[in-house]
Amino acid sequence: MGAATEPAEARRDAAEGRIYLDHNATTPLAPEAAQAVRDAMLQAWGNPSSSHPAGRKAKELIGCARESLARMVGGRPEDIVFTSGGTEANNMVIHTARRHFCESQARPGDGRGTPHIVTSSVEHDSIRLPLEQLVKESLAEATFVAVSPQSGRAEVDDVLAAIRPTTCLVSIMLANNETGVIMPVTELSQRVHALNQWRVAEGLPRILVHTDAAQMIGKGRVDVQELGVDYLTIVGHKFYGPRIGALYVRGPGTTTPLHPMLFGGGQERSFRPGTENTPMIAGLGQAAELVSKNWEAYKAHMQDVRDYLEARLEASFGKQRIHLNSHFTGSKRLCNTSNFSILGPGLQGRRVLSHCKMLLASVGAACHSEKGDRPSAILLSCGIPYDVAQNALRLSVGRDTTRAEVDLVVQDLVQAVAQLDQDQ
Ligand SMILES: Cc1ncc(COP(=O)(O)O)c(C=O)c1O
Ligand SMILES: O=C(O)CC[SeH]
């Protein structure tokens, strides 16, 4: 099969002609990003640290990509640190906050106690698990603030109520990968920064603010000046870019602390050493350019198709048989995500998907796909009843998903459910 040149072709090639609606798990490379990767592989293979023309060419490409990422999130190029992906970026924030707390103590053990980190109960595993590990090793304390069953959000008052004198970091994702619910990060950072004025005067540690923006980029506005965060995680493969990522840091090492997890050749100002992955960085920069130029159009299209999907589901199954799991009062949600349950016995999400002939989607986070038939912990923590959560399906549309594909997907679900109903 020839190399795909369009996202839709790439999607169909990978999906073997089926309809891919799992874009929150990962997206195909935009053709422009793939071209940038290819060009860099063939024409900018020099070591960016080399002073000769081959190295300088690679370094220039990286500089351009850094500018593109900064533009995409409203920051400065010097605020962008390239990483292997979102997991590394998230771990780096937690590592930094803990190290900064410990190093800020006047002297070891000066009574400040153990660094405390506040996050939500619905974060990605690359936030949840490093924190659980640090707690297990008594290297940090953590509070996982439950999301509100009414809003599906980590409410600001609840997050602030969890803050202690030893709190050094608050990390709340910008949008949840399963429900699509958008978290109140702007208000949160405003309230934390106001609190910091008092805390610093009292000799208490500054609370750093991080948001994992993996699921929002390319689907809505992401502006670090508006958000007011100190750190923001960027994940390339969520916005048609390559499988690398970056961390936005507001003035790394000056305004905002940043401690390396790796030591080596001094690349990325020694914040993240290792010879740079020039082709992937070039592709990431191109993907960022596309987002900066088109995110509003992407959002409008995906919202139209997602809303059409939910209307067709209710029309085809009846409103009483469809529970829309991320329709929370007063909450905003991602334009592309639909988490719903088809109610009835024997309609567990995985069973329904296994009876679909066209649809490729998921019941929740891809990295939880090995968790058997247990319903999503994220949905349960949002107050979705167990039997409803068990039947959950997560469909996440993409930039080129069409209404015609939605019609085929809904028909596919109808036939799958009809089969399973007969088996009852
Ligand atoms: C919300 C969120 N954060 C972090 C990550 C981790 O990113 P990566 O896969 O690049 O490690 C993902 C996706 O995998 C994600 O959906
Ligand atoms: O939500 C997803 O599928 C990506 C995170 Se594992």
Short mmCIF file of C-alpha atoms and ligand atoms in Angstrom, two decimals:
data_model
loop_
_atom_site.label_atom_id
_atom_site.label_comp_id
_atom_site.label_asym_id
_atom_site.label_seq_id
_atom_site.Cartn_x
_atom_site.Cartn_y
_atom_site.Cartn_z
CA MET A 1 0.00 0.00 0.00
CA GLY A 2 1.48 3.41 -0.93
CA ALA A 3 2.57 5.85 1.77
CA ALA A 4 -0.43 7.75 3.04
CA THR A 5 -0.36 11.43 2.17
CA GLU A 6 -3.44 12.64 4.03
CA PRO A 7 -4.55 12.13 7.67
CA ALA A 8 -7.70 10.43 6.45
CA GLU A 9 -5.68 8.06 4.27
CA ALA A 10 -3.19 7.46 7.11
CA ARG A 11 -6.06 6.75 9.44
CA ARG A 12 -7.74 4.33 7.04
CA ASP A 13 -4.43 2.58 6.26
CA ALA A 14 -3.70 2.03 9.96
CA ALA A 15 -7.30 1.13 10.67
CA GLU A 16 -7.40 -1.31 7.75
CA GLY A 17 -10.39 0.46 6.25
CA ARG A 18 -12.30 0.64 9.53
CA ILE A 19 -13.35 3.90 11.17
CA TYR A 20 -10.91 5.21 13.77
CA LEU A 21 -12.57 7.18 16.57
CA ASP A 22 -9.89 6.87 19.28
CA HIS A 23 -8.05 10.15 18.78
CA ASN A 24 -7.62 10.76 22.52
CA ALA A 25 -5.44 7.62 22.57
CA THR A 26 -3.31 8.84 19.68
CA THR A 27 -3.59 10.57 16.34
CA PRO A 28 -2.05 9.88 12.93
CA LEU A 29 0.84 12.12 11.86
CA ALA A 30 -0.29 15.13 9.87
CA PRO A 31 1.24 14.87 6.37
CA GLU A 32 3.05 18.15 6.92
CA ALA A 33 4.55 16.81 10.14
CA ALA A 34 5.55 13.56 8.45
CA GLN A 35 7.22 15.54 5.67
CA ALA A 36 9.13 17.62 8.21
CA VAL A 37 10.33 14.41 9.89
CA ARG A 38 11.45 12.91 6.59
CA ASP A 39 13.22 16.11 5.50
CA ALA A 40 15.07 16.40 8.81
CA MET A 41 16.11 12.75 8.72
CA LEU A 42 17.65 13.16 5.29
CA GLN A 43 18.89 16.74 5.36
CA ALA A 44 19.55 17.69 9.00
CA TRP A 45 21.25 14.60 10.42
CA GLY A 46 24.17 16.52 11.94
CA ASN A 47 24.71 16.62 15.68
CA PRO A 48 23.09 19.89 16.80
CA SER A 49 25.97 20.41 19.21
CA SER A 50 28.53 20.33 16.38
CA SER A 51 29.77 23.77 15.34
CA HIS A 52 30.17 22.86 11.62
CA PRO A 53 27.41 23.52 9.03
CA ALA A 54 25.84 20.05 9.39
CA GLY A 55 25.40 20.63 13.11
CA ARG A 56 24.28 24.22 12.71
CA LYS A 57 21.57 23.14 10.26
CA ALA A 58 20.14 20.70 12.79
CA LYS A 59 20.36 23.30 15.55
CA GLU A 60 18.50 25.84 13.44
CA LEU A 61 15.68 23.34 12.82
CA ILE A 62 15.38 22.72 16.53
CA GLY A 63 15.31 26.45 17.19
CA CYS A 64 12.48 26.91 14.68
CA ALA A 65 10.51 24.07 16.28
CA ARG A 66 11.03 25.60 19.71
CA GLU A 67 9.62 28.90 18.43
CA SER A 68 6.62 27.08 16.96
CA LEU A 69 5.82 25.31 20.21
CA ALA A 70 6.21 28.54 22.18
CA ARG A 71 3.85 30.29 19.78
CA MET A 72 1.32 27.47 20.09
CA VAL A 73 1.02 27.86 23.88
CA GLY A 74 1.64 31.62 24.15
CA GLY A 75 5.09 31.32 25.75
CA ARG A 76 8.69 32.18 24.85
CA PRO A 77 11.09 29.84 23.02
CA GLU A 78 13.36 29.73 26.06
CA ASP A 79 10.44 28.37 28.08
CA ILE A 80 10.25 25.18 25.98
CA VAL A 81 12.21 22.04 26.98
CA PHE A 82 11.89 19.06 24.66
CA THR A 83 11.25 15.66 26.26
CA SER A 84 10.59 12.12 25.08
CA GLY A 85 6.89 12.67 25.68
CA GLY A 86 4.23 13.57 28.19
CA THR A 87 5.20 10.94 30.70
CA GLU A 88 8.70 12.33 31.01
CA ALA A 89 7.43 15.91 31.20
CA ASN A 90 4.98 15.06 33.97
CA ASN A 91 7.58 13.14 35.93
CA MET A 92 10.00 16.04 35.54
CA VAL A 93 7.55 18.45 37.15
CA ILE A 94 7.01 16.20 40.15
CA HIS A 95 10.74 15.56 40.48
CA THR A 96 11.47 19.30 40.28
CA ALA A 97 8.84 20.32 42.86
CA ARG A 98 10.10 17.78 45.37
CA ARG A 99 13.76 18.67 44.81
CA HIS A 100 13.02 22.38 45.01
CA PHE A 101 11.17 21.94 48.29
CA CYS A 102 14.02 19.94 49.81
CA GLU A 103 16.72 22.31 48.56
CA SER A 104 14.79 25.36 49.77
CA GLN A 105 15.00 24.22 53.35
CA ALA A 106 17.53 26.37 55.22
CA ARG A 107 19.26 23.22 56.27
CA PRO A 108 18.40 19.53 55.99
CA GLY A 109 15.44 18.63 58.13
CA ASP A 110 14.76 22.21 59.25
CA GLY A 111 11.29 21.17 60.23
CA ARG A 112 9.53 21.89 56.99
CA GLY A 113 8.62 18.23 56.86
CA THR A 114 7.85 16.15 53.76
CA PRO A 115 6.95 17.85 50.49
CA HIS A 116 3.21 17.64 49.80
CA ILE A 117 1.66 17.59 46.34
CA VAL A 118 -2.00 18.13 45.47
CA THR A 119 -3.54 16.65 42.35
CA SER A 120 -6.90 15.25 41.25
CA SER A 121 -8.32 11.73 41.33
CA VAL A 122 -8.61 11.63 37.53
CA GLU A 123 -5.07 12.42 36.36
CA HIS A 124 -3.15 10.40 33.82
CA ASP A 125 -1.03 7.57 35.25
CA SER A 126 2.13 9.61 34.54
CA ILE A 127 1.05 11.90 37.36
CA ARG A 128 -0.73 9.40 39.61
CA LEU A 129 1.89 6.65 39.67
CA PRO A 130 5.04 8.71 40.32
CA LEU A 131 3.21 10.34 43.22
CA GLU A 132 2.10 6.98 44.60
CA GLN A 133 5.67 5.75 44.33
CA LEU A 134 7.09 8.77 46.17
CA VAL A 135 4.48 8.32 48.90
CA LYS A 136 5.34 4.62 49.16
CA GLU A 137 8.98 5.59 49.65
CA SER A 138 8.04 8.32 52.16
CA LEU A 139 9.66 10.89 49.89
CA ALA A 140 6.49 12.91 49.47
CA GLU A 141 2.90 13.19 50.65
CA ALA A 142 0.07 13.48 48.13
CA THR A 143 -3.60 14.39 48.15
CA PHE A 144 -5.74 13.13 45.26
CA VAL A 145 -8.70 15.49 45.32
CA ALA A 146 -11.95 13.78 44.28
CA VAL A 147 -13.73 15.36 41.35
CA SER A 148 -17.24 16.66 41.93
CA PRO A 149 -19.98 14.17 40.92
CA GLN A 150 -22.05 17.19 39.86
CA SER A 151 -19.45 18.76 37.57
CA GLY A 152 -16.91 16.03 36.88
CA ARG A 153 -14.30 18.68 37.69
CA ALA A 154 -11.66 19.06 40.36
CA GLU A 155 -13.28 22.10 42.00
CA VAL A 156 -10.95 24.96 43.00
CA ASP A 157 -12.26 25.19 46.55
CA ASP A 158 -11.66 21.46 47.05
CA VAL A 159 -8.11 21.72 45.70
CA LEU A 160 -7.33 24.74 47.91
CA ALA A 161 -8.81 22.97 50.93
CA ALA A 162 -6.21 20.24 50.45
CA ILE A 163 -3.26 22.64 50.66
CA ARG A 164 -0.96 22.37 53.67
CA PRO A 165 2.05 24.39 54.87
CA THR A 166 4.26 21.75 53.18
CA THR A 167 2.45 21.87 49.84
CA CYS A 168 4.92 22.58 47.03
CA LEU A 169 2.97 21.67 43.86
CA VAL A 170 -0.58 21.63 42.56
CA SER A 171 -1.01 19.64 39.35
CA ILE A 172 -4.46 19.51 37.69
CA MET A 173 -4.89 18.36 34.09
CA LEU A 174 -6.42 20.85 31.65
CA ALA A 175 -8.87 18.28 30.22
CA ASN A 176 -9.54 14.67 31.12
CA ASN A 177 -8.72 12.06 28.50
CA GLU A 178 -11.74 9.84 29.26
CA THR A 179 -14.58 12.25 30.02
CA GLY A 180 -13.25 15.26 28.15
CA VAL A 181 -14.20 17.47 31.09
CA ILE A 182 -12.20 20.70 31.16
CA MET A 183 -10.77 21.64 34.55
CA PRO A 184 -10.81 25.20 36.05
CA VAL A 185 -7.05 25.69 35.78
CA THR A 186 -7.08 29.46 35.17
CA GLU A 187 -9.08 30.15 38.34
CA LEU A 188 -7.01 27.64 40.25
CA SER A 189 -3.69 29.23 39.33
CA GLN A 190 -5.03 32.72 40.13
CA ARG A 191 -6.09 31.56 43.60
CA VAL A 192 -2.82 29.72 44.25
CA HIS A 193 -0.70 32.68 43.17
CA ALA A 194 -2.71 34.92 45.51
CA LEU A 195 -2.13 32.41 48.29
CA ASN A 196 1.59 32.37 47.50
CA GLN A 197 1.82 36.09 48.28
CA TRP A 198 0.84 35.29 51.83
CA ARG A 199 2.78 32.03 52.09
CA VAL A 200 6.09 33.50 51.01
CA ALA A 201 5.64 36.35 53.52
CA GLU A 202 5.07 33.71 56.19
CA GLY A 203 8.17 31.78 55.17
CA LEU A 204 6.18 28.93 53.67
CA PRO A 205 7.18 27.29 50.39
CA ARG A 206 5.84 28.73 47.14
CA ILE A 207 3.26 26.42 45.58
CA LEU A 208 4.13 25.66 41.96
CA VAL A 209 1.27 25.13 39.49
CA HIS A 210 1.31 22.57 36.68
CA THR A 211 -1.25 21.47 34.13
CA ASP A 212 -1.08 18.48 31.82
CA ALA A 213 -2.44 19.95 28.57
CA ALA A 214 -2.02 16.73 26.57
CA GLN A 215 -5.69 16.41 25.64
CA MET A 216 -6.52 20.08 25.08
CA ILE A 217 -3.88 21.11 22.57
CA GLY A 218 -5.36 21.28 19.08
CA LYS A 219 -8.90 21.08 20.49
CA GLY A 220 -9.22 24.40 22.30
CA ARG A 221 -7.37 27.53 23.38
CA VAL A 222 -4.15 26.84 25.32
CA ASP A 223 -2.51 30.10 26.45
CA VAL A 224 -0.07 29.94 29.35
CA GLN A 225 -0.51 33.67 30.05
CA GLU A 226 -4.27 33.14 30.46
CA LEU A 227 -3.79 29.89 32.37
CA GLY A 228 -1.17 31.42 34.65
CA VAL A 229 0.59 28.09 35.18
CA ASP A 230 4.29 27.62 35.93
CA TYR A 231 4.49 24.37 33.94
CA LEU A 232 2.45 22.91 31.07
CA THR A 233 2.83 19.47 29.49
CA ILE A 234 2.77 19.09 25.70
CA VAL A 235 2.22 15.67 24.06
CA GLY A 236 2.91 15.48 20.33
CA HIS A 237 0.95 12.37 19.44
CA LYS A 238 -2.29 13.93 20.66
CA PHE A 239 -2.23 16.69 18.05
CA TYR A 240 -1.10 14.85 14.90
CA GLY A 241 2.57 15.19 15.82
CA PRO A 242 5.32 12.63 16.50
CA ARG A 243 5.69 10.60 19.71
CA ILE A 244 7.76 13.12 21.59
CA GLY A 245 6.74 15.94 23.87
CA ALA A 246 7.83 19.08 25.64
CA LEU A 247 7.49 20.88 28.91
CA TYR A 248 6.63 24.57 29.04
CA VAL A 249 8.37 26.18 32.05
CA ARG A 250 7.88 29.86 32.85
CA GLY A 251 11.50 30.97 32.97
CA PRO A 252 13.23 27.63 33.60
CA GLY A 253 15.85 27.83 36.31
CA THR A 254 15.16 31.52 37.00
CA THR A 255 11.49 32.41 37.57
CA THR A 256 10.52 28.77 37.94
CA PRO A 257 12.68 25.92 39.20
CA LEU A 258 13.55 23.04 36.91
CA HIS A 259 15.70 20.11 37.96
CA PRO A 260 17.00 17.53 35.46
CA MET A 261 16.22 13.83 35.91
CA LEU A 262 19.09 12.96 33.56
CA PHE A 263 22.73 14.10 33.42
CA GLY A 264 24.88 14.12 30.33
CA GLY A 265 26.03 16.24 27.45
CA GLY A 266 24.42 19.55 28.37
CA GLN A 267 21.74 19.66 25.68
CA GLU A 268 18.54 21.60 26.44
CA ARG A 269 20.61 23.83 28.75
CA SER A 270 21.31 20.69 30.79
CA PHE A 271 17.65 20.52 31.82
CA ARG A 272 17.19 17.49 29.54
CA PRO A 273 20.51 16.24 28.17
CA GLY A 274 20.96 13.75 25.33
CA THR A 275 21.57 14.32 21.62
CA GLU A 276 18.41 15.87 20.33
CA ASN A 277 15.94 13.87 18.23
CA THR A 278 16.03 16.43 15.43
CA PRO A 279 13.55 14.72 13.06
CA MET A 280 10.90 14.25 15.75
CA ILE A 281 11.42 17.77 17.04
CA ALA A 282 11.05 19.13 13.50
CA GLY A 283 7.82 17.16 13.11
CA LEU A 284 6.55 18.39 16.47
CA GLY A 285 7.26 21.97 15.43
CA GLN A 286 5.30 21.50 12.21
CA ALA A 287 2.37 19.97 14.10
CA ALA A 288 2.46 22.96 16.44
CA GLU A 289 2.36 25.36 13.47
CA LEU A 290 -0.77 23.60 12.21
CA VAL A 291 -2.41 23.96 15.63
CA SER A 292 -1.54 27.64 15.93
CA LYS A 293 -3.04 28.35 12.52
CA ASN A 294 -6.06 26.04 12.60
CA TRP A 295 -7.15 25.08 16.12
CA GLU A 296 -10.36 27.11 15.95
CA ALA A 297 -11.38 25.42 12.70
CA TYR A 298 -10.39 22.02 14.07
CA LYS A 299 -12.48 22.69 17.17
CA ALA A 300 -15.54 23.81 15.23
CA HIS A 301 -15.45 20.77 12.97
CA MET A 302 -14.86 18.22 15.72
CA GLN A 303 -17.57 19.73 17.89
CA ASP A 304 -20.05 19.53 15.00
CA VAL A 305 -19.22 15.89 14.33
CA ARG A 306 -19.20 14.91 18.02
CA ASP A 307 -22.55 16.60 18.66
CA TYR A 308 -23.93 14.91 15.54
CA LEU A 309 -22.70 11.57 16.90
CA GLU A 310 -24.52 12.06 20.20
CA ALA A 311 -27.70 13.18 18.43
CA ARG A 312 -27.61 10.11 16.17
CA LEU A 313 -26.99 7.81 19.14
CA GLU A 314 -30.05 9.13 20.95
CA ALA A 315 -32.14 9.01 17.77
CA SER A 316 -31.08 5.43 17.02
CA PHE A 317 -31.24 3.89 20.52
CA GLY A 318 -33.71 6.21 22.20
CA LYS A 319 -32.79 8.72 24.88
CA GLN A 320 -33.70 6.31 27.65
CA ARG A 321 -31.12 3.80 26.47
CA ILE A 322 -28.16 6.16 26.10
CA HIS A 323 -26.40 7.67 29.14
CA LEU A 324 -24.05 10.49 28.16
CA ASN A 325 -21.33 10.11 30.79
CA SER A 326 -19.60 13.47 30.36
CA HIS A 327 -22.65 15.72 30.31
CA PHE A 328 -22.12 17.45 33.64
CA THR A 329 -24.04 20.56 34.65
CA GLY A 330 -21.96 23.68 34.39
CA SER A 331 -18.85 22.01 32.99
CA LYS A 332 -17.18 22.53 29.66
CA ARG A 333 -15.80 19.53 27.82
CA LEU A 334 -13.45 18.80 24.95
CA CYS A 335 -14.95 19.32 21.49
CA ASN A 336 -14.06 15.83 20.26
CA THR A 337 -14.87 13.46 23.11
CA SER A 338 -18.05 11.46 23.66
CA ASN A 339 -18.21 9.09 26.60
CA PHE A 340 -21.52 7.25 26.71
CA SER A 341 -23.09 4.00 27.86
CA ILE A 342 -25.69 1.93 26.01
CA LEU A 343 -27.79 0.71 28.90
CA GLY A 344 -28.83 -2.89 29.31
CA PRO A 345 -27.51 -6.27 30.47
CA GLY A 346 -24.62 -7.85 28.57
CA LEU A 347 -23.61 -4.58 26.89
CA GLN A 348 -20.25 -4.08 28.58
CA GLY A 349 -18.22 -1.62 26.52
CA ARG A 350 -15.58 -4.13 25.47
CA ARG A 351 -18.25 -6.66 24.41
CA VAL A 352 -20.01 -4.07 22.26
CA LEU A 353 -16.74 -2.99 20.63
CA SER A 354 -15.80 -6.60 19.93
CA HIS A 355 -19.06 -6.99 17.98
CA CYS A 356 -18.46 -3.88 15.89
CA LYS A 357 -17.32 -4.39 12.29
CA MET A 358 -16.31 -0.80 11.49
CA LEU A 359 -15.68 1.11 14.71
CA LEU A 360 -12.25 1.37 16.36
CA ALA A 361 -12.61 3.09 19.74
CA SER A 362 -12.05 2.35 23.44
CA VAL A 363 -13.81 2.04 26.75
CA GLY A 364 -11.33 4.43 28.36
CA ALA A 365 -7.64 5.25 28.55
CA ALA A 366 -5.49 3.12 26.25
CA CYS A 367 -2.98 2.53 29.04
CA HIS A 368 -5.77 0.93 31.08
CA SER A 369 -6.85 -1.41 28.28
CA GLU A 370 -5.33 -4.41 30.08
CA LYS A 371 -7.48 -3.82 33.16
CA GLY A 372 -10.00 -6.50 32.27
CA ASP A 373 -13.70 -5.84 32.54
CA ARG A 374 -13.44 -3.49 35.49
CA PRO A 375 -15.14 -0.20 34.69
CA SER A 376 -13.07 2.96 34.42
CA ALA A 377 -11.92 4.25 37.80
CA ILE A 378 -12.16 7.74 36.34
CA LEU A 379 -15.86 7.33 35.54
CA LEU A 380 -16.55 5.80 38.96
CA SER A 381 -14.76 8.72 40.63
CA CYS A 382 -17.01 11.07 38.64
CA GLY A 383 -20.00 9.40 40.28
CA ILE A 384 -21.11 7.34 37.29
CA PRO A 385 -22.95 4.24 38.65
CA TYR A 386 -21.04 0.96 38.35
CA ASP A 387 -23.43 -0.73 35.90
CA VAL A 388 -23.44 2.37 33.70
CA ALA A 389 -19.65 2.74 33.84
CA GLN A 390 -19.29 -0.91 32.85
CA ASN A 391 -21.11 -0.19 29.60
CA ALA A 392 -19.08 2.94 28.82
CA LEU A 393 -17.66 3.62 25.39
CA ARG A 394 -15.26 6.45 24.63
CA LEU A 395 -15.40 7.76 21.09
CA SER A 396 -13.01 10.62 20.27
CA VAL A 397 -13.36 12.12 16.82
CA GLY A 398 -10.54 13.64 14.81
CA ARG A 399 -9.93 16.59 12.52
CA ASP A 400 -11.12 14.73 9.43
CA THR A 401 -13.87 12.57 10.93
CA THR A 402 -17.01 13.05 8.82
CA ARG A 403 -20.72 12.91 9.53
CA ALA A 404 -20.93 10.09 6.98
CA GLU A 405 -18.45 8.08 9.09
CA VAL A 406 -20.56 8.83 12.16
CA ASP A 407 -23.62 7.42 10.37
CA LEU A 408 -21.68 4.22 9.62
CA VAL A 409 -20.43 3.98 13.20
CA VAL A 410 -23.90 4.40 14.69
CA GLN A 411 -25.27 1.74 12.34
CA ASP A 412 -22.36 -0.49 13.41
CA LEU A 413 -23.24 0.00 17.08
CA VAL A 414 -26.93 -0.70 16.38
CA GLN A 415 -26.11 -4.03 14.72
CA ALA A 416 -23.65 -4.97 17.47
CA VAL A 417 -26.20 -4.26 20.21
CA ALA A 418 -28.92 -6.11 18.30
CA GLN A 419 -26.67 -9.18 18.17
CA LEU A 420 -25.91 -8.95 21.90
CA ASP A 421 -29.57 -8.36 22.77
CA GLN A 422 -30.41 -11.59 20.92
CA ASP A 423 -27.75 -13.43 22.95
CA GLN A 424 -29.46 -12.39 26.18
C1 LIG B 1 -3.63 13.33 29.67
C2 LIG B 1 -2.35 12.63 29.25
N1 LIG B 1 -1.20 12.94 29.89
C3 LIG B 1 -0.04 12.33 29.60
C4 LIG B 1 0.02 11.37 28.60
C5 LIG B 1 1.35 10.67 28.34
O1 LIG B 1 1.95 11.09 27.19
P1 LIG B 1 3.02 10.13 26.49
O2 LIG B 1 2.21 9.03 25.90
O3 LIG B 1 3.68 10.99 25.47
O4 LIG B 1 3.96 9.66 27.53
C6 LIG B 1 -1.15 11.05 27.87
C7 LIG B 1 -1.17 10.06 26.74
O5 LIG B 1 -0.58 9.11 26.59
C8 LIG B 1 -2.36 11.67 28.22
O6 LIG B 1 -3.53 11.37 27.59
O1 LIG B 2 -6.69 8.26 27.06
C1 LIG B 2 -5.88 7.62 26.36
O2 LIG B 2 -6.19 6.65 25.66
C2 LIG B 2 -4.44 8.06 26.38
C3 LIG B 2 -3.88 8.02 27.73
SE1 LIG B 2 -3.28 6.25 28.18
#
